[in-house]
């Protein structure tokens, strides 16, 4: 079998998605997600200009060899653009291999290690009463665990809280120019324990509660927050310090027993090396789409398993259904699965990417369709072309840029 066609499809059914579609001489097709939110077209060029010419004529069964040749052959290794491009190729090849075998991908990864995949959903409110309503809504949708994010008194816009305009309509964080949010670390640190206290008082001790700090604290601030949240037994504290500094988590770890989750902006196992071998974290959070695909993420999970660290694949709305499908196959197969982030997609996105995976009673299942189980409606995709969009930036009250 040979790859005879490779094309990159960019579509924006509400937000931008980049998809690689490979076709073989036997008529099999494979899809891979290459969406890098806010920098999408850099990956499009990487794929179309530099990778697609190398794929034509390749045997799609050679998944590992193709991964190694794209990773090592570029010489310029790692980085989000490179690894998103390689991820798309890797997942598309796994899709073809599984289709050729007549099996859903999870069967090629060792088969199911569980019956279904537990998830957490996002709850957010501009204040605590609005947050409690949002938690109630997620529980009504069946989610067994909830990430809680709240507005902070004195701040206009905060990560994880949907902003609304004067008419009450949601303001999308994807903008033609970056939306400017504001930040005050002291106000945040004062408010978050009260948020957890209110949610525990309303929903009891058993509900798993997660919280995302989005890389905004110094090590000593993160240590303080971890200690302050201990009475509320969070499921985890996510990305508490900036991702570039692995050493930061030594101080946090020494100071608190609150579980720590990191890695959504990591690209390779080397970003995790000290964190895993020194057991500084509890969950690895990389997405299939940004970590070079199923091949390296499976290896990361096996490495993490030696240290009792669990998987928790990044699953925001900007991971396309193609990337989500690949994640759910891995989730079902790996032994050290922890939890899967899942927000779902809009009906229009689900029409562009028809998928076999299902979400029932707060749990995902990849389905039994051979391959990853996603079909791309190219006509509908073409009807919704790329739109320029940026993620927000964050500024302190004096105008200084802060981590977003
Ligand atoms: Mg996050």
CSV table of C-alpha atoms and ligand atoms in Angstrom, one decimal:
chain,number,residue,atom,x,y,z
A,1,UNK,CA,0.0,0.0,0.0
A,2,UNK,CA,1.2,3.5,-0.8
A,3,UNK,CA,0.1,7.0,0.0
A,4,UNK,CA,-1.0,8.7,-3.3
A,5,UNK,CA,-2.6,11.9,-2.0
A,6,UNK,CA,-2.1,14.2,1.0
A,7,UNK,CA,-4.0,17.4,1.6
A,8,UNK,CA,-4.5,19.9,4.3
A,9,UNK,CA,-8.0,21.1,5.0
A,10,UNK,CA,-8.6,24.3,7.0
A,11,UNK,CA,-12.1,25.0,8.2
A,12,UNK,CA,-13.8,27.3,10.7
A,13,UNK,CA,-17.3,25.9,11.7
A,14,UNK,CA,-17.3,28.4,14.6
A,15,UNK,CA,-13.5,28.1,15.3
A,16,UNK,CA,-10.5,27.1,13.2
A,17,UNK,CA,-9.5,23.5,12.7
A,18,UNK,CA,-6.6,22.1,10.6
A,19,UNK,CA,-6.9,18.5,9.3
A,20,UNK,CA,-4.5,16.4,7.3
A,21,UNK,CA,-6.2,13.8,5.0
A,22,UNK,CA,-4.1,11.0,3.5
A,23,UNK,CA,-5.3,8.7,0.7
A,24,UNK,CA,-3.8,5.4,-0.3
A,25,UNK,CA,-3.7,3.6,-3.7
A,26,UNK,CA,-6.1,1.1,-2.1
A,27,UNK,CA,-8.7,3.9,-1.5
A,28,UNK,CA,-8.2,4.0,2.3
A,29,UNK,CA,-8.1,7.4,3.9
A,30,UNK,CA,-6.7,8.6,7.2
A,31,UNK,CA,-7.3,11.9,9.1
A,32,UNK,CA,-5.1,13.7,11.6
A,33,UNK,CA,-5.7,16.9,13.6
A,34,UNK,CA,-3.1,19.6,13.3
A,35,UNK,CA,-4.9,22.5,15.0
A,36,UNK,CA,-2.7,24.9,16.9
A,37,UNK,CA,-5.1,27.5,18.3
A,38,UNK,CA,-4.2,31.0,17.3
A,39,UNK,CA,-1.3,30.0,15.1
A,40,UNK,CA,-3.1,27.6,12.7
A,41,UNK,CA,-1.6,28.7,9.4
A,42,UNK,CA,2.0,28.1,10.6
A,43,UNK,CA,1.1,24.4,10.8
A,44,UNK,CA,-0.7,24.4,7.5
A,45,UNK,CA,2.5,25.7,5.8
A,46,UNK,CA,4.7,23.2,7.7
A,47,UNK,CA,2.5,20.4,6.4
A,48,UNK,CA,1.7,21.5,2.9
A,49,UNK,CA,5.1,23.0,2.0
A,50,UNK,CA,7.5,20.7,3.9
A,51,UNK,CA,5.8,17.4,4.9
A,52,UNK,CA,3.2,16.5,2.2
A,53,UNK,CA,5.9,16.2,-0.5
A,54,UNK,CA,7.7,13.6,1.7
A,55,UNK,CA,4.6,11.5,2.2
A,56,UNK,CA,3.7,10.6,-1.4
A,57,UNK,CA,4.7,7.1,-2.2
A,58,UNK,CA,5.3,6.0,1.5
A,59,UNK,CA,3.9,2.8,2.9
A,60,UNK,CA,1.3,4.0,5.4
A,61,UNK,CA,1.9,0.9,7.6
A,62,UNK,CA,5.4,2.3,8.6
A,63,UNK,CA,4.0,4.5,11.4
A,64,UNK,CA,7.1,4.4,13.7
A,65,UNK,CA,9.6,4.9,10.9
A,66,UNK,CA,7.6,7.8,9.4
A,67,UNK,CA,7.4,9.4,12.9
A,68,UNK,CA,11.2,9.1,13.5
A,69,UNK,CA,12.0,10.3,10.0
A,70,UNK,CA,9.9,13.5,10.4
A,71,UNK,CA,11.1,14.1,13.9
A,72,UNK,CA,14.8,13.4,13.4
A,73,UNK,CA,14.9,14.3,9.7
A,74,UNK,CA,13.9,17.9,10.2
A,75,UNK,CA,17.0,18.4,12.4
A,76,UNK,CA,15.0,21.3,14.1
A,77,UNK,CA,13.3,19.2,16.6
A,78,UNK,CA,10.4,19.8,19.0
A,79,UNK,CA,8.2,22.9,19.2
A,80,UNK,CA,4.4,23.2,18.9
A,81,UNK,CA,4.3,23.8,15.1
A,82,UNK,CA,6.6,20.9,14.3
A,83,UNK,CA,4.9,18.5,16.8
A,84,UNK,CA,1.3,19.4,15.7
A,85,UNK,CA,2.3,18.7,12.1
A,86,UNK,CA,3.9,15.3,13.0
A,87,UNK,CA,0.9,14.5,15.1
A,88,UNK,CA,-1.4,14.9,12.2
A,89,UNK,CA,0.7,12.5,10.1
A,90,UNK,CA,0.9,10.0,12.9
A,91,UNK,CA,-2.8,9.9,13.6
A,92,UNK,CA,-3.7,9.7,9.9
A,93,UNK,CA,-1.3,6.7,9.5
A,94,UNK,CA,-2.8,4.9,12.6
A,95,UNK,CA,-6.3,5.6,11.1
A,96,UNK,CA,-5.3,3.9,7.8
A,97,UNK,CA,-3.6,1.0,9.6
A,98,UNK,CA,-6.6,0.3,11.8
A,99,UNK,CA,-9.0,0.6,8.8
A,100,UNK,CA,-6.8,-1.8,6.9
A,101,UNK,CA,-7.0,-4.2,9.8
A,102,UNK,CA,-10.8,-3.7,10.0
A,103,UNK,CA,-10.4,-2.8,13.7
A,104,UNK,CA,-11.1,0.3,15.8
A,105,UNK,CA,-7.7,1.9,16.7
A,106,UNK,CA,-7.9,1.0,20.4
A,107,UNK,CA,-7.6,-2.7,19.5
A,108,UNK,CA,-4.2,-2.0,17.9
A,109,UNK,CA,-3.1,-0.3,21.1
A,110,UNK,CA,-3.6,-3.4,23.2
A,111,UNK,CA,-7.4,-3.5,23.4
A,112,UNK,CA,-9.7,-2.0,26.0
A,113,UNK,CA,-8.4,-1.7,29.6
A,114,UNK,CA,-11.8,-0.4,30.8
A,115,UNK,CA,-15.5,-0.3,29.6
A,116,UNK,CA,-15.7,3.5,29.2
A,117,UNK,CA,-13.7,6.7,29.7
A,118,UNK,CA,-14.5,9.0,32.6
A,119,UNK,CA,-14.5,12.7,31.8
A,120,UNK,CA,-14.6,16.1,33.5
A,121,UNK,CA,-16.5,19.1,32.2
A,122,UNK,CA,-16.0,22.9,32.6
A,123,UNK,CA,-18.1,25.0,35.0
A,124,UNK,CA,-17.5,28.7,35.2
A,125,UNK,CA,-19.3,31.8,36.5
A,126,UNK,CA,-18.7,35.5,36.8
A,127,UNK,CA,-19.5,35.1,40.5
A,128,UNK,CA,-20.0,32.2,42.9
A,129,UNK,CA,-23.9,31.9,42.5
A,130,UNK,CA,-23.4,31.8,38.7
A,131,UNK,CA,-20.6,29.2,39.1
A,132,UNK,CA,-22.9,27.0,41.3
A,133,UNK,CA,-25.6,27.1,38.5
A,134,UNK,CA,-22.9,26.1,36.0
A,135,UNK,CA,-21.8,23.1,38.2
A,136,UNK,CA,-25.5,22.1,38.5
A,137,UNK,CA,-25.8,22.2,34.6
A,138,UNK,CA,-22.7,20.0,34.1
A,139,UNK,CA,-24.0,17.5,36.7
A,140,UNK,CA,-27.4,17.5,34.9
A,141,UNK,CA,-25.4,16.7,31.7
A,142,UNK,CA,-24.0,13.6,33.4
A,143,UNK,CA,-20.4,14.8,34.1
A,144,UNK,CA,-18.9,12.8,37.0
A,145,UNK,CA,-16.3,15.5,37.7
A,146,UNK,CA,-16.2,19.3,37.2
A,147,UNK,CA,-13.5,21.9,36.7
A,148,UNK,CA,-14.5,25.1,38.5
A,149,UNK,CA,-13.4,28.6,37.5
A,150,UNK,CA,-14.8,31.8,38.9
A,151,UNK,CA,-14.7,35.5,38.2
A,152,UNK,CA,-12.6,37.4,40.7
A,153,UNK,CA,-14.0,40.5,42.5
A,154,UNK,CA,-12.4,43.6,40.9
A,155,UNK,CA,-11.4,41.8,37.6
A,156,UNK,CA,-13.4,42.3,34.4
A,157,UNK,CA,-12.5,39.0,32.5
A,158,UNK,CA,-10.9,35.8,33.9
A,159,UNK,CA,-9.8,32.6,32.2
A,160,UNK,CA,-12.5,29.9,32.2
A,161,UNK,CA,-15.4,32.3,32.6
A,162,UNK,CA,-17.5,33.0,29.6
A,163,UNK,CA,-17.8,36.8,29.0
A,164,UNK,CA,-21.0,38.3,27.9
A,165,UNK,CA,-21.7,41.5,26.0
A,166,UNK,CA,-24.4,44.1,26.9
A,167,UNK,CA,-27.1,41.9,25.3
A,168,UNK,CA,-26.0,38.9,27.3
A,169,UNK,CA,-24.5,37.1,24.3
A,170,UNK,CA,-21.2,35.3,24.9
A,171,UNK,CA,-18.0,37.1,23.8
A,172,UNK,CA,-15.8,34.5,22.0
A,173,UNK,CA,-12.2,34.4,23.2
A,174,UNK,CA,-11.2,33.9,19.6
A,175,UNK,CA,-10.9,37.4,18.2
A,176,UNK,CA,-9.4,39.1,15.1
A,177,UNK,CA,-7.2,41.0,17.6
A,178,UNK,CA,-6.3,39.5,21.0
A,179,UNK,CA,-8.9,40.2,23.6
A,180,UNK,CA,-7.2,41.9,26.6
A,181,UNK,CA,-8.1,40.4,30.0
A,182,UNK,CA,-6.9,41.7,33.4
A,183,UNK,CA,-5.2,40.0,36.3
A,184,UNK,CA,-4.4,40.5,40.0
A,185,UNK,CA,-2.7,37.6,41.6
A,186,UNK,CA,-3.4,38.7,45.2
A,187,UNK,CA,-7.1,39.1,44.5
A,188,UNK,CA,-7.1,35.6,42.9
A,189,UNK,CA,-5.3,33.9,45.8
A,190,UNK,CA,-7.8,35.5,48.3
A,191,UNK,CA,-10.8,34.4,46.3
A,192,UNK,CA,-10.2,30.8,45.2
A,193,UNK,CA,-10.5,29.1,48.6
A,194,UNK,CA,-13.9,30.8,49.1
A,195,UNK,CA,-14.9,29.4,45.7
A,196,UNK,CA,-14.0,25.9,46.7
A,197,UNK,CA,-15.7,26.3,50.1
A,198,UNK,CA,-19.0,27.4,48.4
A,199,UNK,CA,-18.9,24.6,45.9
A,200,UNK,CA,-18.2,21.9,48.6
A,201,UNK,CA,-21.0,23.4,50.8
A,202,UNK,CA,-23.4,23.1,47.9
A,203,UNK,CA,-22.4,19.8,46.3
A,204,UNK,CA,-20.8,17.8,49.1
A,205,UNK,CA,-17.4,16.1,49.7
A,206,UNK,CA,-17.6,13.4,47.0
A,207,UNK,CA,-17.8,15.4,43.7
A,208,UNK,CA,-14.3,15.5,42.1
A,209,UNK,CA,-13.3,19.2,41.7
A,210,UNK,CA,-10.6,20.4,39.4
A,211,UNK,CA,-9.1,23.9,39.0
A,212,UNK,CA,-6.9,25.4,36.3
A,213,UNK,CA,-4.4,28.2,37.3
A,214,UNK,CA,-3.3,28.6,33.6
A,215,UNK,CA,0.4,29.1,34.4
A,216,UNK,CA,-0.1,32.3,36.4
A,217,UNK,CA,1.6,31.9,39.7
A,218,UNK,CA,5.2,31.9,41.0
A,219,UNK,CA,6.3,28.7,42.8
A,220,UNK,CA,5.7,30.2,46.3
A,221,UNK,CA,2.3,31.5,45.3
A,222,UNK,CA,1.3,28.1,43.9
A,223,UNK,CA,2.5,26.4,47.1
A,224,UNK,CA,0.3,28.8,49.1
A,225,UNK,CA,-2.7,28.0,46.9
A,226,UNK,CA,-2.1,24.3,47.1
A,227,UNK,CA,-2.0,24.4,50.9
A,228,UNK,CA,-5.1,26.7,51.1
A,229,UNK,CA,-7.1,24.3,49.0
A,230,UNK,CA,-6.1,21.1,50.9
A,231,UNK,CA,-9.2,21.2,53.2
A,232,UNK,CA,-11.4,21.0,50.1
A,233,UNK,CA,-9.5,17.9,48.6
A,234,UNK,CA,-9.3,19.1,45.0
A,235,UNK,CA,-8.9,16.3,42.4
A,236,UNK,CA,-6.0,18.4,41.0
A,237,UNK,CA,-4.5,21.9,40.6
A,238,UNK,CA,-3.7,22.4,36.9
A,239,UNK,CA,-0.7,24.3,35.4
A,240,UNK,CA,-0.1,26.2,38.6
A,241,UNK,CA,3.2,27.7,37.4
A,242,UNK,CA,4.7,28.8,34.0
A,243,UNK,CA,5.3,25.7,31.9
A,244,UNK,CA,8.9,26.5,31.0
A,245,UNK,CA,10.3,26.0,34.5
A,246,UNK,CA,10.2,22.4,35.6
A,247,UNK,CA,12.2,23.2,38.8
A,248,UNK,CA,9.3,25.4,40.0
A,249,UNK,CA,7.3,22.3,40.9
A,250,UNK,CA,9.9,21.0,43.3
A,251,UNK,CA,9.0,23.9,45.7
A,252,UNK,CA,5.3,23.4,45.1
A,253,UNK,CA,5.5,19.7,45.7
A,254,UNK,CA,7.4,20.1,49.0
A,255,UNK,CA,4.7,22.4,50.3
A,256,UNK,CA,1.4,20.7,49.5
A,257,UNK,CA,-0.4,17.4,49.1
A,258,UNK,CA,-2.8,18.8,46.5
A,259,UNK,CA,-2.4,16.7,43.4
A,260,UNK,CA,-0.7,18.5,40.4
A,261,UNK,CA,-1.5,18.2,36.7
A,262,UNK,CA,0.6,19.8,33.9
A,263,UNK,CA,1.5,19.5,30.3
A,264,UNK,CA,-1.1,20.9,27.9
A,265,UNK,CA,1.5,23.1,26.2
A,266,UNK,CA,4.3,20.5,26.4
A,267,UNK,CA,5.4,18.9,23.0
A,268,UNK,CA,7.8,16.1,23.9
A,269,UNK,CA,8.7,13.7,26.7
A,270,UNK,CA,11.8,15.9,27.4
A,271,UNK,CA,9.5,18.6,28.8
A,272,UNK,CA,8.4,16.0,31.4
A,273,UNK,CA,11.6,14.3,32.2
A,274,UNK,CA,12.4,15.8,35.7
A,275,UNK,CA,8.7,16.0,36.6
A,276,UNK,CA,8.1,12.3,36.1
A,277,UNK,CA,11.4,10.9,37.4
A,278,UNK,CA,11.3,13.1,40.5
A,279,UNK,CA,7.5,12.4,41.0
A,280,UNK,CA,6.7,16.1,41.1
A,281,UNK,CA,3.3,15.6,39.3
A,282,UNK,CA,0.3,13.3,39.4
A,283,UNK,CA,-1.2,13.7,35.9
A,284,UNK,CA,0.3,14.3,32.4
A,285,UNK,CA,-2.0,16.5,30.3
A,286,UNK,CA,-0.6,16.5,26.8
A,287,UNK,CA,-3.0,16.3,23.8
A,288,UNK,CA,-2.4,13.8,21.0
A,289,UNK,CA,-2.6,16.9,18.6
A,290,UNK,CA,0.3,18.8,20.3
A,291,UNK,CA,2.6,16.0,21.4
A,292,UNK,CA,3.4,14.5,18.0
A,293,UNK,CA,0.5,12.0,17.9
A,294,UNK,CA,-0.5,8.6,19.4
A,295,UNK,CA,3.0,7.1,19.0
A,296,UNK,CA,4.9,9.4,21.4
A,297,UNK,CA,1.9,9.9,23.8
A,298,UNK,CA,1.6,6.2,24.3
A,299,UNK,CA,5.3,6.1,25.2
A,300,UNK,CA,4.9,9.0,27.6
A,301,UNK,CA,2.0,7.2,29.4
A,302,UNK,CA,4.1,4.1,29.7
A,303,UNK,CA,7.0,6.1,31.1
A,304,UNK,CA,4.6,7.9,33.5
A,305,UNK,CA,3.1,4.6,34.6
A,306,UNK,CA,6.5,3.6,36.2
A,307,UNK,CA,6.0,6.4,38.6
A,308,UNK,CA,2.3,6.0,39.4
A,309,UNK,CA,1.4,9.0,37.3
A,310,UNK,CA,-1.8,9.0,35.3
A,311,UNK,CA,-3.0,10.2,31.9
A,312,UNK,CA,-5.3,13.2,31.5
A,313,UNK,CA,-5.4,14.2,27.9
A,314,UNK,CA,-6.0,17.9,27.1
A,315,UNK,CA,-9.5,18.1,25.5
A,316,UNK,CA,-10.7,21.7,25.0
A,317,UNK,CA,-12.9,22.8,22.1
A,318,UNK,CA,-9.9,23.6,19.9
A,319,UNK,CA,-8.9,20.0,19.7
A,320,UNK,CA,-11.0,18.8,16.7
A,321,UNK,CA,-13.1,15.7,16.8
A,322,UNK,CA,-10.3,14.0,14.9
A,323,UNK,CA,-7.9,14.8,17.8
A,324,UNK,CA,-10.5,13.9,20.4
A,325,UNK,CA,-11.2,10.5,18.7
A,326,UNK,CA,-7.5,9.6,18.8
A,327,UNK,CA,-7.5,10.6,22.5
A,328,UNK,CA,-10.5,8.4,23.4
A,329,UNK,CA,-8.9,5.4,21.7
A,330,UNK,CA,-5.8,5.9,23.8
A,331,UNK,CA,-7.8,6.5,27.0
A,332,UNK,CA,-9.6,3.2,26.6
A,333,UNK,CA,-6.4,1.3,26.0
A,334,UNK,CA,-3.8,2.6,28.4
A,335,UNK,CA,-3.7,1.0,31.9
A,336,UNK,CA,-2.8,4.2,33.8
A,337,UNK,CA,-5.7,6.3,32.5
A,338,UNK,CA,-6.7,9.0,34.8
A,339,UNK,CA,-9.4,11.3,33.4
A,340,UNK,CA,-10.3,12.9,30.0
A,341,UNK,CA,-11.2,16.6,29.6
A,342,UNK,CA,-14.2,16.9,27.4
A,343,UNK,CA,-16.2,20.0,26.4
A,344,UNK,CA,-17.9,18.6,23.3
A,345,UNK,CA,-18.2,20.6,20.0
A,346,UNK,CA,-20.9,22.7,18.4
A,347,UNK,CA,-23.5,20.9,16.2
A,348,UNK,CA,-22.0,22.5,13.1
A,349,UNK,CA,-18.5,21.2,14.0
A,350,UNK,CA,-20.0,17.7,14.6
A,351,UNK,CA,-21.6,17.9,11.2
A,352,UNK,CA,-18.2,18.7,9.5
A,353,UNK,CA,-16.5,16.0,11.5
A,354,UNK,CA,-18.9,13.0,11.9
A,355,UNK,CA,-17.6,10.8,14.6
A,356,UNK,CA,-18.2,7.4,16.0
A,357,UNK,CA,-17.2,8.2,19.6
A,358,UNK,CA,-20.1,8.7,22.0
A,359,UNK,CA,-20.6,10.7,25.2
A,360,UNK,CA,-23.1,9.0,27.5
A,361,UNK,CA,-23.6,9.5,31.3
A,362,UNK,CA,-20.5,11.6,31.4
A,363,UNK,CA,-18.4,8.9,29.8
A,364,UNK,CA,-16.8,8.6,26.4
A,365,UNK,CA,-16.4,5.5,24.2
A,366,UNK,CA,-14.5,5.5,20.9
A,367,UNK,CA,-17.0,3.2,19.1
A,368,UNK,CA,-16.3,0.1,17.0
A,369,UNK,CA,-15.8,1.8,13.6
A,370,UNK,CA,-12.5,0.7,12.0
A,371,UNK,CA,-9.8,3.3,12.3
A,372,UNK,CA,-10.3,6.3,14.6
A,373,UNK,CA,-13.9,6.6,13.5
A,374,UNK,CA,-14.1,10.1,12.1
A,375,UNK,CA,-15.3,11.3,8.6
A,376,UNK,CA,-14.6,14.7,7.2
A,377,UNK,CA,-17.4,16.4,5.2
A,378,UNK,CA,-15.1,18.3,2.9
A,379,UNK,CA,-17.9,20.2,1.1
A,380,UNK,CA,-19.3,21.5,4.5
A,381,UNK,CA,-15.7,22.3,5.6
A,382,UNK,CA,-15.1,24.4,2.5
A,383,UNK,CA,-18.3,26.3,3.2
A,384,UNK,CA,-16.8,27.6,6.4
A,385,UNK,CA,-13.3,29.0,5.6
A,386,UNK,CA,-10.5,30.0,7.9
A,387,UNK,CA,-11.1,33.1,10.0
A,388,UNK,CA,-8.2,35.0,11.6
A,389,UNK,CA,-8.4,34.5,15.4
A,390,UNK,CA,-6.1,35.0,18.4
A,391,UNK,CA,-6.2,33.8,22.0
A,392,UNK,CA,-6.5,36.6,24.7
A,393,UNK,CA,-3.6,38.4,26.4
A,394,UNK,CA,-3.4,39.2,30.1
A,395,UNK,CA,-2.4,42.5,31.7
A,396,UNK,CA,-2.0,43.6,35.3
A,397,UNK,CA,-3.6,46.9,36.5
A,398,UNK,CA,-0.5,48.9,35.6
A,399,UNK,CA,-0.4,47.5,32.1
A,400,UNK,CA,2.3,44.9,32.5
A,401,UNK,CA,1.8,41.7,30.4
A,402,UNK,CA,1.1,38.7,32.5
A,403,UNK,CA,0.9,35.0,31.6
A,404,UNK,CA,-2.5,34.2,30.0
B,1,LIG,MG1,-5.8,23.9,31.1
